[in-house]
Short mmCIF file of C-alpha atoms and ligand atoms in Angstrom, two decimals:
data_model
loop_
_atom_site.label_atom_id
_atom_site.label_comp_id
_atom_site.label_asym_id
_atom_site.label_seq_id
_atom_site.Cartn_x
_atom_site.Cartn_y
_atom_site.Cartn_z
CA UNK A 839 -57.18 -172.13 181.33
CA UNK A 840 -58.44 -174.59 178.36
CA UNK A 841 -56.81 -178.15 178.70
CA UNK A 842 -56.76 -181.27 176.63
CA UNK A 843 -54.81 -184.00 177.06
CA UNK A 844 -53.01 -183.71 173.87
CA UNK A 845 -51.69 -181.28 171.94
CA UNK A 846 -50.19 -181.34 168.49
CA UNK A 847 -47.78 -178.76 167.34
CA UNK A 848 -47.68 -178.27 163.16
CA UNK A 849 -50.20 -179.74 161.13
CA UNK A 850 -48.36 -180.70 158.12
CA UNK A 851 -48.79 -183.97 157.05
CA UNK A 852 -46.95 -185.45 160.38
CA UNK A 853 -49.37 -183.52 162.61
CA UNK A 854 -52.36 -184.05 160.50
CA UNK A 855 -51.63 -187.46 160.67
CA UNK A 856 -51.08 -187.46 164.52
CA UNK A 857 -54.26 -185.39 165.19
CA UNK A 858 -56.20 -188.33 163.36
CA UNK A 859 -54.56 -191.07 165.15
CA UNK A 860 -55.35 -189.37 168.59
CA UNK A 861 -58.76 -188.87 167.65
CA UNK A 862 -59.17 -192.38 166.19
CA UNK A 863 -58.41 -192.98 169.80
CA UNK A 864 -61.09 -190.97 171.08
CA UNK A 865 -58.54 -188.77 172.76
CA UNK A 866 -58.77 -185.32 173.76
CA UNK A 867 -56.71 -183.82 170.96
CA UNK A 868 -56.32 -179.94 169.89
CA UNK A 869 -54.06 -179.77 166.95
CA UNK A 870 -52.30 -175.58 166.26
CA UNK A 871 -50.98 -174.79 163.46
CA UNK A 872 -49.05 -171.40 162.61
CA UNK A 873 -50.62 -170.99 158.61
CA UNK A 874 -53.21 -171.59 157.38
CA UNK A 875 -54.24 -175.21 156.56
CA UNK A 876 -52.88 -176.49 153.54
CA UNK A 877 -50.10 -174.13 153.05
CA UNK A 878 -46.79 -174.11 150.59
CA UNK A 879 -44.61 -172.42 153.50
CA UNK A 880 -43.38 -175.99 154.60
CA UNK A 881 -42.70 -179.19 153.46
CA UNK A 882 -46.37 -180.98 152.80
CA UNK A 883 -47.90 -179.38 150.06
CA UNK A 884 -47.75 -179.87 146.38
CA UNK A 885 -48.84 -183.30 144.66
CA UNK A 886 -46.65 -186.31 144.51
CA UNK A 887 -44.26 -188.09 146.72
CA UNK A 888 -42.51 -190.96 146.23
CA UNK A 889 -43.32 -194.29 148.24
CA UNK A 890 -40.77 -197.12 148.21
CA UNK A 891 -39.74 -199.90 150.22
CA UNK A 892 -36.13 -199.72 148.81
CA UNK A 893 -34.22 -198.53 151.39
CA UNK A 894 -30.51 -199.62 152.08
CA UNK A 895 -31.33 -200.43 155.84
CA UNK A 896 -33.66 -203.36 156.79
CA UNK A 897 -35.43 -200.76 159.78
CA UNK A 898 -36.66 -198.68 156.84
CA UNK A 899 -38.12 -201.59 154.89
CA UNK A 900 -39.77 -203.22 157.67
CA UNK A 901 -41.30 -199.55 158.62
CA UNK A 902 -42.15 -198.82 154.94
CA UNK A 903 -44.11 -202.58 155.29
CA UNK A 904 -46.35 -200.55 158.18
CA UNK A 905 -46.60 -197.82 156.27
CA UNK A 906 -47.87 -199.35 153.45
CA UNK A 907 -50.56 -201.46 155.45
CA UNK A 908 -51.62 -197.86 157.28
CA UNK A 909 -51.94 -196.10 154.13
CA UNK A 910 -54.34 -198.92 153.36
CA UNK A 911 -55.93 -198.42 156.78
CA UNK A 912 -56.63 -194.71 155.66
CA UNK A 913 -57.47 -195.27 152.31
CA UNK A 914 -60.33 -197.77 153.44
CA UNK A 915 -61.69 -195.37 156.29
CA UNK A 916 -61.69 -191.91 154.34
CA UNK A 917 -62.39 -193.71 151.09
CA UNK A 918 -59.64 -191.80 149.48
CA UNK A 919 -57.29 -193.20 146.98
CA UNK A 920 -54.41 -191.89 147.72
CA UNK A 921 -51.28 -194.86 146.83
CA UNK A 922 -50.39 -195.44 142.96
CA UNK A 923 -48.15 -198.11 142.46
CA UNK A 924 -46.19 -197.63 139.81
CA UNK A 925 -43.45 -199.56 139.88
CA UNK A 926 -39.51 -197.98 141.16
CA UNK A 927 -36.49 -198.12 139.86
CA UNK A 928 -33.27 -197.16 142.06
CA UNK A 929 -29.94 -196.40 139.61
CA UNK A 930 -26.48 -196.93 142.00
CA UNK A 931 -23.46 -195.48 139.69
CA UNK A 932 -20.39 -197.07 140.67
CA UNK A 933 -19.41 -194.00 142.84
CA UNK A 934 -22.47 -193.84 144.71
CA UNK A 935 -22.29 -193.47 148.14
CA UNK A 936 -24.37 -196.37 149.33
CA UNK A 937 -23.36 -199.44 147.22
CA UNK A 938 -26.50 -201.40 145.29
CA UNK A 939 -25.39 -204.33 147.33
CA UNK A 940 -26.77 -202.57 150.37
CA UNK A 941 -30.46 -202.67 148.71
CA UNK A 942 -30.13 -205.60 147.48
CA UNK A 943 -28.94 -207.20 150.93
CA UNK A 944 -32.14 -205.06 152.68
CA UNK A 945 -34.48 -206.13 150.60
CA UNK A 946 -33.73 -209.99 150.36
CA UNK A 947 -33.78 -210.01 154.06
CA UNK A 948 -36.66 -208.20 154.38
CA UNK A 949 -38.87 -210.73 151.60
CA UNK A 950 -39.68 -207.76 149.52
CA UNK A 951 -39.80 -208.33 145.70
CA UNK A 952 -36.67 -206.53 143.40
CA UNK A 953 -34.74 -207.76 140.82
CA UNK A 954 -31.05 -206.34 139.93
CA UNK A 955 -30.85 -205.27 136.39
CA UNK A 956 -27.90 -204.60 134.04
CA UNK A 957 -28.12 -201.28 132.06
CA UNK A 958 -28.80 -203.16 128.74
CA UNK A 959 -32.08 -204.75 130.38
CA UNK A 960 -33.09 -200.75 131.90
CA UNK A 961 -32.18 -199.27 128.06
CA UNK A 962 -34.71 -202.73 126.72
CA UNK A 963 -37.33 -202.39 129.45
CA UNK A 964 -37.46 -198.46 129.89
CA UNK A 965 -36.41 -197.19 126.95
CA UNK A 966 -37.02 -193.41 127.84
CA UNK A 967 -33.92 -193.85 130.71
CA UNK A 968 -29.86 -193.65 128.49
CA UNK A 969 -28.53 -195.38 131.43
CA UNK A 970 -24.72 -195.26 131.22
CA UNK A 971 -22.77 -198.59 131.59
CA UNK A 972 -21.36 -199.54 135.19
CA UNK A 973 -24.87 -198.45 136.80
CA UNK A 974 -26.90 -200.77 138.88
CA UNK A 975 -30.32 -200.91 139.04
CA UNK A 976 -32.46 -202.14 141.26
CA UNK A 977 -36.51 -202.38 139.97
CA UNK A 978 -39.25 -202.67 142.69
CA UNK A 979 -42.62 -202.95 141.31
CA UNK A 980 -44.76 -201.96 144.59
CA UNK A 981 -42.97 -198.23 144.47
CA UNK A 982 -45.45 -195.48 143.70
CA UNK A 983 -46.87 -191.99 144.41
CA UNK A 984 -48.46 -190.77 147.70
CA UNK A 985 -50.72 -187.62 146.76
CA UNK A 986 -49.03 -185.43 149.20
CA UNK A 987 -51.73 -182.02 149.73
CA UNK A 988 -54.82 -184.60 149.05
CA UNK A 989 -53.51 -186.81 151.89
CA UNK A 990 -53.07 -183.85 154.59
CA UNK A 991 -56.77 -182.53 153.57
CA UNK A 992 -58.18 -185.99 154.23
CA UNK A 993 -56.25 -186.52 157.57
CA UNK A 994 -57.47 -183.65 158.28
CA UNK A 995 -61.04 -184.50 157.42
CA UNK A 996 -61.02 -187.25 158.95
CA UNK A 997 -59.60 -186.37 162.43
CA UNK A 998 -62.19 -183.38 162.72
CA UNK A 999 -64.69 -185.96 161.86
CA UNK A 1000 -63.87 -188.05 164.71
CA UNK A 1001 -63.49 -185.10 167.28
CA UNK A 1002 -60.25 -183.26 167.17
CA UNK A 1003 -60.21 -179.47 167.26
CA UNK A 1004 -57.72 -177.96 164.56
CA UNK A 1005 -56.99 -174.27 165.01
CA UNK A 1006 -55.05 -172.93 162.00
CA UNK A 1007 -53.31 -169.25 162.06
CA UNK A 1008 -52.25 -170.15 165.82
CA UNK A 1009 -48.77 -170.25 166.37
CA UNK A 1010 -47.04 -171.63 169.46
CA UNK A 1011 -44.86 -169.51 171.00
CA UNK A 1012 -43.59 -171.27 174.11
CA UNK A 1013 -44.07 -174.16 175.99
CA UNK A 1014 -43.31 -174.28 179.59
CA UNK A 1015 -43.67 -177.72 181.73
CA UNK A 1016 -45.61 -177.73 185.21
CA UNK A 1017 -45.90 -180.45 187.30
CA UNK A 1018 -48.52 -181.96 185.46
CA UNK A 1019 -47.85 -181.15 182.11
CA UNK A 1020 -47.61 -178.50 179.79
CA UNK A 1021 -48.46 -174.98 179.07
CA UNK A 1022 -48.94 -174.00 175.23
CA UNK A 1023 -48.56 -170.57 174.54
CA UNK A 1024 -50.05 -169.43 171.67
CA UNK A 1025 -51.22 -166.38 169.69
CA UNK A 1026 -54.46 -166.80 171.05
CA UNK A 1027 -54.24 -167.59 174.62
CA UNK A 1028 -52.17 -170.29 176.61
CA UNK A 1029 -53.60 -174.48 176.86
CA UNK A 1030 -53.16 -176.96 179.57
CA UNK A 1031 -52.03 -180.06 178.04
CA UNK A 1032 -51.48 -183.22 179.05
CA UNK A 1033 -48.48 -184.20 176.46
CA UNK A 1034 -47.58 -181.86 173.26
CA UNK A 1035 -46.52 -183.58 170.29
CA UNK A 1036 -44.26 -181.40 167.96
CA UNK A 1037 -44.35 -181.87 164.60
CA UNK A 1038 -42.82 -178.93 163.34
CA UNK A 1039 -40.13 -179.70 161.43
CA UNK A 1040 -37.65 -176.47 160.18
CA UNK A 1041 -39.38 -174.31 163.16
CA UNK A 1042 -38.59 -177.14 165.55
CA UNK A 1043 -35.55 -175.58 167.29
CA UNK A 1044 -37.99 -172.21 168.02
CA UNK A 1045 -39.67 -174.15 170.55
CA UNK A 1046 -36.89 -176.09 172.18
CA UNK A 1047 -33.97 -173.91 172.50
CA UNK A 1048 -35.71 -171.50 175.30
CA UNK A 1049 -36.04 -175.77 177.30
CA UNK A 1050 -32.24 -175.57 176.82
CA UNK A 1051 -32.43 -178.67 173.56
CA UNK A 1052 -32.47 -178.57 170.10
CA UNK A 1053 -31.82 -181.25 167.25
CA UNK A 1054 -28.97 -180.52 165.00
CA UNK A 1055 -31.29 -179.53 161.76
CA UNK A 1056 -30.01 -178.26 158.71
CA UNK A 1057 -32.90 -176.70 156.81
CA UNK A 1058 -32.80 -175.89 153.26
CA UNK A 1059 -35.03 -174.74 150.64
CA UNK A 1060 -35.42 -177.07 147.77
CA UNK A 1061 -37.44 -177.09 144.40
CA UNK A 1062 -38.69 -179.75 142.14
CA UNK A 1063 -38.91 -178.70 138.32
CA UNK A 1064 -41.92 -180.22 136.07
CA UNK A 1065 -40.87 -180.94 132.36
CA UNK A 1066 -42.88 -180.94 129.58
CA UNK A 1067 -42.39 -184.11 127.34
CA UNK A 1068 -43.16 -183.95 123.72
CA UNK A 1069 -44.24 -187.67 123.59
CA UNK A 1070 -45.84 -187.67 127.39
CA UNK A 1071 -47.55 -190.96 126.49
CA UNK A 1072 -43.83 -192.76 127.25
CA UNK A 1073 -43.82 -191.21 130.55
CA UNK A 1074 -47.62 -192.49 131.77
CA UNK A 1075 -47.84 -194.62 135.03
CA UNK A 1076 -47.40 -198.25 133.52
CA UNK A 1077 -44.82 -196.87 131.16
CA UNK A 1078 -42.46 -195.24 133.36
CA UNK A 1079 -41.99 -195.57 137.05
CA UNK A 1080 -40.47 -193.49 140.11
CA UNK A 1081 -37.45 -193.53 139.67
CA UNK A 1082 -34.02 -192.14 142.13
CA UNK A 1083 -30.58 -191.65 141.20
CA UNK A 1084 -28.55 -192.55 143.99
CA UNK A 1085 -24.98 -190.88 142.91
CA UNK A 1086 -23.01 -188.57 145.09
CA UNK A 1087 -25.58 -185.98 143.66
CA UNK A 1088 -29.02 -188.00 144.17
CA UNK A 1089 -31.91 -187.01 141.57
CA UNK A 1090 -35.66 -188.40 141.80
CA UNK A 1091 -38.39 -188.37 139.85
CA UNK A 1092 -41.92 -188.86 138.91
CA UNK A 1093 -44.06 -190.20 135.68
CA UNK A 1094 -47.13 -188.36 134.33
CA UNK A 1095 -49.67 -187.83 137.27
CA UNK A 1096 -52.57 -185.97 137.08
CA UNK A 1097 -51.26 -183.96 134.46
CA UNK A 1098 -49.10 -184.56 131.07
CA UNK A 1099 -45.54 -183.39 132.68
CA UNK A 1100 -42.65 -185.08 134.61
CA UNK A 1101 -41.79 -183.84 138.10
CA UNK A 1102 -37.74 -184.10 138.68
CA UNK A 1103 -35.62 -182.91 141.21
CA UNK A 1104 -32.43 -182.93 143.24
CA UNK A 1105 -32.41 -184.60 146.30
CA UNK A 1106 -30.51 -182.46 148.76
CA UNK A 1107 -30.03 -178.21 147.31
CA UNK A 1108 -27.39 -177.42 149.90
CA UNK A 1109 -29.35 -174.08 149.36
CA UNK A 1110 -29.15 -173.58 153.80
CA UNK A 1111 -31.61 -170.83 154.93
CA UNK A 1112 -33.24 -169.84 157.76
CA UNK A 1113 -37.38 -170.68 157.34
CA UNK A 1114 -37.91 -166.75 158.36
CA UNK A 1115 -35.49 -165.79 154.74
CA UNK A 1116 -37.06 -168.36 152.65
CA UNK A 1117 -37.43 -166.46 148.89
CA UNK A 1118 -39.29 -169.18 147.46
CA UNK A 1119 -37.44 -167.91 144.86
CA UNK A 1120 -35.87 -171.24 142.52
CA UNK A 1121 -32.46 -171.65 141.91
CA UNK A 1122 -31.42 -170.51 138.91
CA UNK A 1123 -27.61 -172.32 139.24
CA UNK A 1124 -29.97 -175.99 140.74
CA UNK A 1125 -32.62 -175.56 137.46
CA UNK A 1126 -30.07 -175.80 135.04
CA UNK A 1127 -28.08 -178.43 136.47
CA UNK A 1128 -31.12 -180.68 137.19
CA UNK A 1129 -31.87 -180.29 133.21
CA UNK A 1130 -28.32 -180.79 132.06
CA UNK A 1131 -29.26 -184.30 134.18
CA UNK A 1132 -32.30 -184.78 132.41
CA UNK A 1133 -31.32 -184.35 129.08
CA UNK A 1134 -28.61 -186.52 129.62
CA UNK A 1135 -30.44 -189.45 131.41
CA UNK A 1136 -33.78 -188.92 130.05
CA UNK A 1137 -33.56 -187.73 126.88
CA UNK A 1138 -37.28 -187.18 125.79
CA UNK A 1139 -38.17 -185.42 129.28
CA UNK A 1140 -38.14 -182.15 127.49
CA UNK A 1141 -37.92 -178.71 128.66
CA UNK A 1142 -38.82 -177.14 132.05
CA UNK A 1143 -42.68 -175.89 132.44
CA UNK A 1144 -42.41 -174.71 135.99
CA UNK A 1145 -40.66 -174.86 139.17
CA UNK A 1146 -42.06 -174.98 143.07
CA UNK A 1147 -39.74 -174.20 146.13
CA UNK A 1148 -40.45 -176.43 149.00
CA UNK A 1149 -38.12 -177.36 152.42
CA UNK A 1150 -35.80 -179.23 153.75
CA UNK A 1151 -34.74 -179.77 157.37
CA UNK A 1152 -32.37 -182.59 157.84
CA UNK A 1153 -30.51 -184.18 160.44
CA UNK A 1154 -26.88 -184.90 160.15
CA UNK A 1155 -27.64 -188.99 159.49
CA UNK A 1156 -30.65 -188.10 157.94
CA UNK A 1157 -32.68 -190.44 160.00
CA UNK A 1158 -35.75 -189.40 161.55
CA UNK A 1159 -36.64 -188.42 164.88
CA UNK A 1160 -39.66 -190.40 166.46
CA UNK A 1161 -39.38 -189.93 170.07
CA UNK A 1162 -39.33 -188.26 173.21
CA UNK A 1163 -37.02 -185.14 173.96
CA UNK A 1164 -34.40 -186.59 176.68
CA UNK A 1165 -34.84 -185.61 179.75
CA UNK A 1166 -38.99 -183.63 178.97
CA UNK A 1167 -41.14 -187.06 178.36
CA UNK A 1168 -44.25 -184.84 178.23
CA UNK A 1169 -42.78 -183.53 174.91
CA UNK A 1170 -42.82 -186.18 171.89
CA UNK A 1171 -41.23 -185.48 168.43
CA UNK A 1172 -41.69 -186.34 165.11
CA UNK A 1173 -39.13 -185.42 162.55
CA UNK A 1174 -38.98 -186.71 159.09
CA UNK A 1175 -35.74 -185.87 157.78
CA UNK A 1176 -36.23 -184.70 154.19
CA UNK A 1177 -37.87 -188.06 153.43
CA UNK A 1178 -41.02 -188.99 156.05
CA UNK A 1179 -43.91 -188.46 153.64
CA UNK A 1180 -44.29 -191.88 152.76
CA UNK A 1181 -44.36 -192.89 156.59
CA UNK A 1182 -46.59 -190.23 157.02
CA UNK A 1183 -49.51 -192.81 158.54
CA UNK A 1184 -47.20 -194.61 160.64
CA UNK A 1185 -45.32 -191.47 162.46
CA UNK A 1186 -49.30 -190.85 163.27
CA UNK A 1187 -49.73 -193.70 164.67
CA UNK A 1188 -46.69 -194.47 166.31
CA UNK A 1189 -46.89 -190.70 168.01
CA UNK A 1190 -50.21 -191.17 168.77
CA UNK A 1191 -49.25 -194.80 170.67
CA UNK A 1192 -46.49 -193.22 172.52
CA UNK A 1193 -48.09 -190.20 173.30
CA UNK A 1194 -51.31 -192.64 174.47
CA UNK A 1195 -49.63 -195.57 176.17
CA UNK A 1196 -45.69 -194.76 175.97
CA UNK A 1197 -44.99 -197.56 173.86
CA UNK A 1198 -45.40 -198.59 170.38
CA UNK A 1199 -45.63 -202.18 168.11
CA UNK A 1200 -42.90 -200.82 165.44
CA UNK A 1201 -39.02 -200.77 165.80
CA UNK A 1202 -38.08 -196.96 166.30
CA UNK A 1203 -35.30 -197.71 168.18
CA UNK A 1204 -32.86 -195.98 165.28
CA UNK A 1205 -35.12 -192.87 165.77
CA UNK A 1206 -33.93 -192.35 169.26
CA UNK A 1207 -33.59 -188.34 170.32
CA UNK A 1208 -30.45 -189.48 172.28
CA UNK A 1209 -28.54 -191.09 169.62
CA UNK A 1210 -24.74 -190.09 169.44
CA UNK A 1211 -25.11 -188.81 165.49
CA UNK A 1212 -27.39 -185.64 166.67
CA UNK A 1213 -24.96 -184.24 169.14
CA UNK A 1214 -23.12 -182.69 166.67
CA UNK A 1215 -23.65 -181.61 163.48
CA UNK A 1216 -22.20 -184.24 160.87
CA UNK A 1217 -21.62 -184.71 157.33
CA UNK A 1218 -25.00 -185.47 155.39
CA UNK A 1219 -25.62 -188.54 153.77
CA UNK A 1220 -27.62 -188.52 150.67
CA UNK A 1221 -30.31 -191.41 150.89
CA UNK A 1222 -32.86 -190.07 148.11
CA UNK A 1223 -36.59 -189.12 149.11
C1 LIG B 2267 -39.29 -181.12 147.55
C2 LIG B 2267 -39.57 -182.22 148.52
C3 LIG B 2267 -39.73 -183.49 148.04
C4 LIG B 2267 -39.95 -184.54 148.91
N1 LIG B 2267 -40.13 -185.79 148.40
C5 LIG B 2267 -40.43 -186.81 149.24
C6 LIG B 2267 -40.71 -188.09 148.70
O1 LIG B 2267 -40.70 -188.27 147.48
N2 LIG B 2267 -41.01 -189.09 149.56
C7 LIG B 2267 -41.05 -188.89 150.91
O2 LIG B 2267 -41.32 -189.85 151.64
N3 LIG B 2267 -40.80 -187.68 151.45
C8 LIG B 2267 -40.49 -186.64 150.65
N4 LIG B 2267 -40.24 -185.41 151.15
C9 LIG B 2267 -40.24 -185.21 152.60
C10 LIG B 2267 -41.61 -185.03 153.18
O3 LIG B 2267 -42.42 -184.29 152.31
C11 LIG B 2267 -41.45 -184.36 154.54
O4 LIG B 2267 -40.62 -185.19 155.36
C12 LIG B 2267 -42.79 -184.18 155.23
O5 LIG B 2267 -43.73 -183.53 154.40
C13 LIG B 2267 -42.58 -183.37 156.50
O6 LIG B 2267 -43.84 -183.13 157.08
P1 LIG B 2267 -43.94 -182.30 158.41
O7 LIG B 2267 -45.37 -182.30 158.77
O8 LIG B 2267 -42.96 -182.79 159.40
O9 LIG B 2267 -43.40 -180.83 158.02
P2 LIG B 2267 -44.20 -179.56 157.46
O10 LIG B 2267 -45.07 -179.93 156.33
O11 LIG B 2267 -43.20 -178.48 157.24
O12 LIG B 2267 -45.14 -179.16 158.66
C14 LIG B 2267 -44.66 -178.55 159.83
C15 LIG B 2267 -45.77 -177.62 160.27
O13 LIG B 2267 -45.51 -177.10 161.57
C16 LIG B 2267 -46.02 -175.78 161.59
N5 LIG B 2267 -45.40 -175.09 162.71
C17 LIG B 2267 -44.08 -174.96 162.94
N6 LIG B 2267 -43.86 -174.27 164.08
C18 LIG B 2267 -45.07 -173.97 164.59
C19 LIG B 2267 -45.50 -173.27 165.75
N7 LIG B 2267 -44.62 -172.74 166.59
N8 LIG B 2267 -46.81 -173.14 165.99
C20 LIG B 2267 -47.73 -173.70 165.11
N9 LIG B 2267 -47.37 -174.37 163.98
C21 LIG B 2267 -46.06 -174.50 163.73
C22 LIG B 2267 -45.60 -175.25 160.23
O14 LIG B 2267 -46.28 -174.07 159.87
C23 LIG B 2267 -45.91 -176.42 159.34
O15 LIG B 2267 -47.23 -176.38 158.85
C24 LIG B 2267 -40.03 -184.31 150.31
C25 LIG B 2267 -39.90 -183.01 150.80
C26 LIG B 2267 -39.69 -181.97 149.91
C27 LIG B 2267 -39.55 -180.60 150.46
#
């Protein structure tokens, strides 16, 4: 039988990423991946993602600081430029569910640079945004856009370049621990590994419930809606940042890039499906109410162009999963929760440490697999993207 020391499981942008990490290693990596590479069936493809450092949680700052340094790592070894900063801004309405004080307390004790602003000061400084009285906002100028299907080509890229073997249209269909690790089943043959690393996000529980486990996901499909504006000059990078409203509904969105539209959506459908019965098929009831939002908050965004499905699969605290599965520490997994792109360097690397050495530099100790909150099923808690 074929064996490697390491295999990776889904090579969307948190398996591309691990792949490259492991080879950057030299390791003995084989990444497998069901689709083809580069496809829209998950939750990877597509062009922009927000990046941020505003996070209501200290942990999440301080892990957004490595992820912007390993972006920077990438960028300078694949040449790519893949980060635009464009500056954030982060709208609390008095009945949001996470207080601005929260941000504002996270990101004072974390040194990172923000500033509170009044809605008169948004209405001055970003004119394009009607923000209603009794919002806070809080403006980060190092938030930007991640280039989300450039970024998993060039991980890609880069981890073949270094040695890794990545087999697309090869899906895993069990795994089954030995005494010395782990045989992959797949649609072309069974591999010996070493450690698997799963980074397969909505298909995750396929592979575990047959070990007896699973994470308490709730997958949903999702869509973001590009709007034409008449006057797209207002909505350039420099003009108008990323932006997320953080009300019991949260809504995020994007300024002009690559293109003269702006990309909005809602953070969270509550559209549940099973990955096998996705329709890509929009929401017609979720389009209207995201432009009824737009039209109200941003006024000039103007009308819909187009609208691309993509997927969620959260868990209950919507925190991610960067760990070992209790009680199989051959198995690692990597689990991003609706909002992992912009860590998408540092799950790689942090995976690839762990799945190397068993430990890691960075504080994932709120990632833990055996954490009380994914026992059961819970409420979710919108954090934004
Ligand atoms: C609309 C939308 C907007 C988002 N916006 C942001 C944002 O602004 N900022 C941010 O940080 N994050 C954002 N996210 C979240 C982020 O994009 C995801 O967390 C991230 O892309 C997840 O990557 P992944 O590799 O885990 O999952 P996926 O891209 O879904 O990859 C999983 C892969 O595993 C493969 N696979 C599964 N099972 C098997 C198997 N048995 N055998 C072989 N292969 C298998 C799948 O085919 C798939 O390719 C957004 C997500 C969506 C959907």
């Amino acid at each position: 039988m074929e064996h490697v020391d390491h295999v990776v499981v889904g090579l969307g942008a948190l398996g591309s990423a691990t792949v490259y990490q492991l080879a950057a290693r030299g390791a003995d990596v084989l990444g497998l991946e069901q689709f083809e590479l580069g496809h829209v069936r998950g939750a990877s493809h597509d062009t922009s993602r927000i990046i941020r450092r505003a996070y209501d949680r200290p942990e999440y700052v301080r892990l957004a600081d490595s992820a912007y340094r390993d972006w920077a790592d990438f960028e300078a070894v694949s040449g790519e430029r893949l980060v635009t900063r464009t500056g954030g801004l982060y709208f609390c309405p008095a009945d949001a569910p996470v207080p601005a004080a929260h941000y504002l307390d996270s990101l004072l004790t974390c040194g990172v640079e923000h500033e509170a602003l009044d809605p008169a000061t948004v209405r001055q400084r970003f004119p394009q945004f009607d923000v209603p009285d009794g919002v806070t906002t809080v403006w980060t100028p190092d938030s930007g856009i991640v280039h989300a299907s450039r970024s998993v080509a060039a991980l890609q890229m880069q981890a073949r370049m270094r040695g890794a073997r990545l087999r697309d249209r090869c899906a895993v269909t069990a795994l089954e621990e030995d005494a010395d690790g782990v045989v992959v089943q797949t649609a072309q043959g069974p591999v010996h590994a070493g450690n698997v690393v799963l980074c397969t996000d909505a298909w995750t529980n396929r592979l575990l419930a047959p070990l007896g486990a699973q994470v308490p996901l709730r997958v949903m499909q999702e869509q973001v809606t590009y709007f034409k504006p008449p006057q797209s000059a207002d909505f350039e990078i420099g003009r108008f940042p990323v932006w997320i409203w953080e009300g019991p509904v949260c809504y995020y969105g994007f300024p002009c890039y690559g293109e003269t539209t702006v990309k909005a959506a809602r953070d969270v459908s509550e559209v549940d499906m099973d990955v096998d019965q996705r329709t890509f098929v929009p929401s017609a009831d979720r389009a209207a109410e995201l432009q009824a939002f737009m039209s109200s908050v941003i006024p000039g965004s103007g009308s819909s162009l187009r609208t691309v499905t993509c997927q969620y699969a959260l868990t209950p605290d919507r925190d991610f999963v960067i760990d070992s599965l209790p009680g199989h520490p051959r198995l690692l997994l990597g689990l991003g929760a609706g909002h992992g792109f912009k860590f998408t360097p540092t799950f790689g690397r942090v995976l690839a440490e762990l799945a190397t050495t068993g430990v890691t530099s960075d504080d994932v100790s709120l990632f833990r697999a055996d954490r009380p909150s994914l026992g059961s099923a819970g409420a979710l808690v919108p954090s934004g993207v």
